[in-house]
Amino acid sequence: MINFFNKKKANINSLTIPDLNWTKQQDNKTIKQWINPEQSIALSLHFFDLEPDLPTIKNKDALRNFYRNQIVQHNGGLVLVDTTQLKTHSAVKTIFKIPQEPTGMVYLASLTIPFKTCSYVVKIQAPEIGMTGMRDTVIVDKLLGEGKISFGDDGIENWFSDPYDSSFTEGTLMNKSEDAIYDVDFQNHPLTLARQLIAQLEENIGFKPEIEKLIPFGK
């Protein structure tokens, strides 16, 4: 007799990501976390067994406003908010920046995979450590020399900008040195590493059969 009540329910183990051979720090029903050997970057997988709080996954402008309003409460800013396709599942890809004390930034890159009644988040947390600001300094000098930025009464002009709304001025805005085109020159910078790692995870994420039975996020 077929047991109709023995259907496996989606849980944190239903989604798989490469652990990168990092040291495991946490492993429970809601979070798995690993730390790289240098103890400078954290990788985590989160499972939320409740309806996602995302306003939409279909309207990028609304999605960006949603995250912008959240991150500014931490004096942070957007670097990237976009949608992507992971196998057959829609997801949101984000990169945020948040100032840390006493100097530097923490970069948070994530993939959010929402369903009707639950969601998964894969996250990279990469802080600046040691000497900070080198990337900014080099690119400031480069762009000043090219005449693409200049000094004004309030400091450097045309340096900071929200990537999607130039009229938005709150929080800690993305600066021109954080553009992905400069990653090749700063391969050990935490933003570069965060971008590379989240792209690697995006390519290698796996979904077990029970996830395929979940109702998609419809908003």
Short mmCIF file of C-alpha atoms in Angstrom, two decimals:
data_model
loop_
_atom_site.label_atom_id
_atom_site.label_comp_id
_atom_site.label_asym_id
_atom_site.label_seq_id
_atom_site.Cartn_x
_atom_site.Cartn_y
_atom_site.Cartn_z
CA MET A 1 0.00 0.00 0.00
CA ILE A 2 1.30 3.45 -0.86
CA ASN A 3 1.83 5.63 2.17
CA PHE A 4 0.50 9.03 1.15
CA PHE A 5 1.58 10.51 4.48
CA ASN A 6 5.25 9.68 4.05
CA LYS A 7 6.05 12.52 1.69
CA LYS A 8 9.35 14.18 2.51
CA LYS A 9 8.92 17.83 3.41
CA ALA A 10 11.38 20.40 2.11
CA ASN A 11 13.95 21.42 4.73
CA ILE A 12 17.40 22.97 4.93
CA ASN A 13 18.98 19.81 3.52
CA SER A 14 16.78 19.96 0.42
CA LEU A 15 19.02 22.62 -1.12
CA THR A 16 22.70 21.87 -1.62
CA ILE A 17 25.68 24.16 -2.16
CA PRO A 18 29.40 23.40 -2.26
CA ASP A 19 30.95 23.95 1.16
CA LEU A 20 34.26 25.00 -0.50
CA ASN A 21 36.09 22.79 2.04
CA TRP A 22 35.69 25.53 4.61
CA THR A 23 35.32 24.95 8.36
CA LYS A 24 31.73 24.32 9.43
CA GLN A 25 30.60 26.61 12.26
CA GLN A 26 26.87 25.88 12.48
CA ASP A 27 24.57 23.10 11.31
CA ASN A 28 20.94 23.01 12.43
CA LYS A 29 17.42 23.16 11.01
CA THR A 30 17.59 26.82 10.01
CA ILE A 31 21.24 27.59 9.22
CA LYS A 32 24.43 26.01 7.96
CA GLN A 33 27.54 28.16 8.12
CA TRP A 34 31.15 27.78 7.03
CA ILE A 35 34.20 30.02 7.53
CA ASN A 36 37.11 30.18 5.11
CA PRO A 37 40.61 29.13 6.30
CA GLU A 38 41.67 32.78 6.75
CA GLN A 39 38.56 33.31 8.92
CA SER A 40 37.74 36.39 6.86
CA ILE A 41 34.67 35.27 4.86
CA ALA A 42 31.54 33.45 6.00
CA LEU A 43 29.31 31.31 3.79
CA SER A 44 25.85 30.37 5.03
CA LEU A 45 22.67 28.63 3.94
CA HIS A 46 19.44 29.68 5.64
CA PHE A 47 16.01 28.03 5.57
CA PHE A 48 12.90 30.02 6.51
CA ASP A 49 9.83 27.85 7.01
CA LEU A 50 7.33 30.67 6.55
CA GLU A 51 5.92 32.84 3.78
CA PRO A 52 8.60 35.15 2.31
CA ASP A 53 8.36 38.86 3.08
CA LEU A 54 9.43 39.85 -0.44
CA PRO A 55 6.94 42.26 -2.04
CA THR A 56 7.57 40.79 -5.50
CA ILE A 57 10.06 38.95 -7.67
CA LYS A 58 8.57 40.20 -10.93
CA ASN A 59 8.99 43.96 -10.54
CA LYS A 60 12.68 44.87 -10.25
CA ASP A 61 12.05 48.51 -9.36
CA ALA A 62 9.78 47.53 -6.46
CA LEU A 63 12.30 44.92 -5.36
CA ARG A 64 15.15 47.43 -5.39
CA ASN A 65 13.07 49.93 -3.40
CA PHE A 66 12.29 47.20 -0.87
CA TYR A 67 15.95 46.34 -0.29
CA ARG A 68 17.10 49.98 -0.48
CA ASN A 69 14.73 50.97 2.31
CA GLN A 70 15.93 48.06 4.42
CA ILE A 71 19.66 48.52 3.97
CA VAL A 72 19.59 52.29 4.54
CA GLN A 73 18.39 51.58 8.09
CA HIS A 74 21.88 50.11 8.67
CA ASN A 75 23.54 53.08 6.93
CA GLY A 76 24.32 50.78 4.02
CA GLY A 77 23.76 50.85 0.30
CA LEU A 78 22.99 48.76 -2.76
CA VAL A 79 25.68 47.37 -5.05
CA LEU A 80 23.43 44.93 -6.92
CA VAL A 81 19.78 43.85 -6.87
CA ASP A 82 18.67 41.65 -9.74
CA THR A 83 16.69 38.53 -10.51
CA THR A 84 18.21 35.32 -11.79
CA GLN A 85 17.24 31.77 -12.66
CA LEU A 86 18.67 28.88 -10.65
CA LYS A 87 17.88 25.76 -12.64
CA THR A 88 14.08 26.08 -12.94
CA HIS A 89 13.65 28.34 -9.90
CA SER A 90 13.44 32.12 -9.83
CA ALA A 91 15.73 33.88 -7.36
CA VAL A 92 16.90 37.31 -6.25
CA LYS A 93 20.62 38.13 -6.37
CA THR A 94 21.86 40.96 -4.15
CA ILE A 95 25.06 42.61 -3.01
CA PHE A 96 24.97 45.19 -0.20
CA LYS A 97 27.63 47.26 1.52
CA ILE A 98 27.52 48.25 5.21
CA PRO A 99 30.12 50.39 7.05
CA GLN A 100 32.01 48.66 9.83
CA GLU A 101 33.86 50.10 12.80
CA PRO A 102 36.39 51.63 12.85
CA THR A 103 36.91 51.65 9.07
CA GLY A 104 36.03 49.76 5.92
CA MET A 105 32.99 47.95 4.60
CA VAL A 106 31.29 44.61 4.97
CA TYR A 107 29.97 43.23 1.68
CA LEU A 108 26.95 40.93 1.79
CA ALA A 109 26.19 38.91 -1.33
CA SER A 110 23.18 36.61 -1.40
CA LEU A 111 20.82 34.48 -3.42
CA THR A 112 17.23 34.37 -2.17
CA ILE A 113 15.06 31.54 -3.51
CA PRO A 114 11.44 32.15 -2.47
CA PHE A 115 8.52 29.74 -2.60
CA LYS A 116 4.92 30.27 -1.54
CA THR A 117 5.37 28.97 2.02
CA CYS A 118 9.14 29.01 2.60
CA SER A 119 12.42 30.35 1.28
CA TYR A 120 16.15 29.71 1.12
CA VAL A 121 18.95 32.25 1.33
CA VAL A 122 22.57 31.60 0.40
CA LYS A 123 24.80 34.32 1.79
CA ILE A 124 28.41 35.45 1.61
CA GLN A 125 29.67 37.91 4.25
CA ALA A 126 33.02 39.45 3.32
CA PRO A 127 34.43 42.28 5.48
CA GLU A 128 37.41 44.47 4.72
CA ILE A 129 40.23 43.57 7.08
CA GLY A 130 43.65 45.06 7.67
CA MET A 131 44.39 48.17 5.61
CA THR A 132 41.18 49.46 4.06
CA GLY A 133 40.44 51.93 1.28
CA MET A 134 43.25 50.96 -1.11
CA ARG A 135 40.83 50.12 -3.94
CA ASP A 136 39.03 53.43 -3.49
CA THR A 137 42.28 55.42 -3.45
CA VAL A 138 43.67 53.83 -6.61
CA ILE A 139 40.47 54.32 -8.59
CA VAL A 140 39.99 57.90 -7.34
CA ASP A 141 43.45 58.76 -8.67
CA LYS A 142 42.71 57.01 -11.95
CA LEU A 143 39.37 58.73 -12.53
CA LEU A 144 40.68 62.14 -11.45
CA GLY A 145 43.43 61.75 -14.03
CA GLU A 146 40.85 60.86 -16.68
CA GLY A 147 38.64 63.81 -15.72
CA LYS A 148 35.69 61.54 -14.89
CA ILE A 149 35.40 62.81 -11.32
CA SER A 150 36.43 66.08 -9.70
CA PHE A 151 36.71 67.83 -6.36
CA GLY A 152 33.93 70.18 -5.32
CA ASP A 153 32.92 72.09 -2.21
CA ASP A 154 31.60 68.90 -0.59
CA GLY A 155 34.43 66.59 -1.59
CA ILE A 156 34.66 64.33 -4.63
CA GLU A 157 31.82 64.84 -7.09
CA ASN A 158 30.30 62.04 -9.20
CA TRP A 159 31.91 59.42 -6.97
CA PHE A 160 28.96 58.04 -4.99
CA SER A 161 25.66 56.92 -6.52
CA ASP A 162 22.92 54.41 -5.98
CA PRO A 163 23.28 52.01 -8.97
CA TYR A 164 19.59 52.28 -9.90
CA ASP A 165 18.39 55.67 -8.64
CA SER A 166 20.76 58.62 -8.92
CA SER A 167 18.34 60.82 -6.96
CA PHE A 168 18.65 58.65 -3.84
CA THR A 169 21.24 60.06 -1.41
CA GLU A 170 20.74 58.25 1.92
CA GLY A 171 22.95 55.66 3.56
CA THR A 172 26.40 54.71 2.29
CA LEU A 173 26.10 54.73 -1.47
CA MET A 174 28.04 52.59 -3.92
CA ASN A 175 31.15 54.32 -5.24
CA LYS A 176 32.77 53.99 -8.66
CA SER A 177 35.62 51.79 -7.41
CA GLU A 178 33.04 49.12 -6.53
CA ASP A 179 32.11 48.60 -10.18
CA ALA A 180 32.74 45.00 -11.27
CA ILE A 181 35.09 46.19 -14.03
CA TYR A 182 37.75 46.84 -11.39
CA ASP A 183 37.57 43.38 -9.81
CA VAL A 184 40.32 42.11 -12.10
CA ASP A 185 42.75 44.62 -10.57
CA PHE A 186 41.77 43.84 -6.97
CA GLN A 187 41.38 40.07 -6.87
CA ASN A 188 41.79 39.80 -3.09
CA HIS A 189 39.36 42.60 -2.26
CA PRO A 190 36.32 41.34 -0.31
CA LEU A 191 33.86 42.70 -2.88
CA THR A 192 35.68 40.86 -5.68
CA LEU A 193 35.70 37.66 -3.62
CA ALA A 194 32.02 38.06 -2.74
CA ARG A 195 31.09 38.47 -6.40
CA GLN A 196 33.17 35.47 -7.46
CA LEU A 197 31.87 33.23 -4.69
CA ILE A 198 28.20 34.06 -5.19
CA ALA A 199 28.61 33.40 -8.93
CA GLN A 200 30.25 30.06 -8.15
CA LEU A 201 27.40 29.11 -5.83
CA GLU A 202 24.87 30.25 -8.42
CA GLU A 203 26.36 27.79 -10.89
CA ASN A 204 26.64 24.87 -8.48
CA ILE A 205 23.46 25.06 -6.39
CA GLY A 206 21.39 21.88 -6.26
CA PHE A 207 17.74 21.11 -5.54
CA LYS A 208 16.48 17.80 -4.20
CA PRO A 209 13.18 16.29 -5.45
CA GLU A 210 11.08 17.59 -2.56
CA ILE A 211 11.84 21.19 -3.58
CA GLU A 212 10.40 20.57 -7.04
CA LYS A 213 7.05 19.95 -5.36
CA LEU A 214 6.94 23.35 -3.69
CA ILE A 215 4.54 25.99 -4.99
CA PRO A 216 6.48 28.83 -6.64
CA PHE A 217 6.47 32.34 -5.21
CA GLY A 218 3.74 34.01 -7.22
CA LYS A 219 4.10 37.72 -6.55
#
